[in-house]
């Protein structure tokens, strides 16, 4: 039975519950119609809801990470990069009641793992072949990223995985087909480095079943051209793509996300996301992401 009238409140309700998920993502990057990069990633993870209240506390345990691409960018560095990535396979964090990321709680654990890996780096064949300057740069970047003083939340917010899983969609009452306009929403550009895209955004409850208490939230982002800093875009376009002779003319961005959620517990059952970003239809990025609960 589908309930067409009532308001439906979305909150995390049952501390101690967990869910197992699979995360899949794919990306295609094209310039002038030629594919420069095509990659896929997949991993499994468990989400534990530890506490609710003023803030929510979560544990995320990631395993079985797989990655493939049309080009092997890293070659013999894969073993070292894999071990560096696995430092982050255990995460403790908090969100506010809306679901917005607040704080990474296990920075010290990450720091200890990094310090242990540093002691082993000389045993990696790929690391041995680097110059002293290259080694120093890798260690300097790692020391910064895994420092207890570094704000890792900023990095997590740039990750599509964390951006979708911890979207600020909670502590909200939804009415069927009633669009909630989201103010001051931005999305990180995939084409231009360190550039945020201003978006016209909304979220709505597309469907709700009163028996299963399962609902589907739709979230949409479209580029707000009235707020786009085109002077900055033109400068970054020339800076990041000096080999493209065409002048900047237009920016395109569209993102669609569907969340299927158990409103009785607050746990997301699935997320499907697709986005398209382009400058002049010359430089294009298409991506698809899916998070699916595996213990349904």
Coordinates of C-alpha atoms in Angstrom, one line a residue, residues 100 168 180-188 196-202 219-222 224 226-227:
X100 CA 26.6 15.9 7.4
X168 CA 22.5 15.6 4.6
X180 CA 12.5 20.8 -1.0
X181 CA 14.8 23.4 -2.5
X182 CA 18.4 23.1 -1.1
X183 CA 20.2 26.4 -0.7
X184 CA 23.9 27.1 -1.3
X185 CA 24.6 23.6 -2.7
X186 CA 27.9 23.1 -4.5
X187 CA 29.5 20.1 -6.2
X188 CA 33.2 19.6 -6.8
X196 CA 33.2 24.2 -6.8
X197 CA 30.2 24.3 -9.1
X198 CA 27.2 26.3 -7.8
X199 CA 24.0 24.2 -8.3
X200 CA 20.3 24.6 -8.3
X201 CA 19.3 21.6 -6.2
X202 CA 16.2 20.0 -4.8
X219 CA 18.0 14.4 -5.4
X220 CA 18.9 16.5 -8.4
X221 CA 21.7 19.0 -9.0
X222 CA 21.8 21.3 -12.1
X224 CA 23.3 27.4 -11.7
X226 CA 23.7 32.8 -12.8
X227 CA 26.2 32.0 -10.0

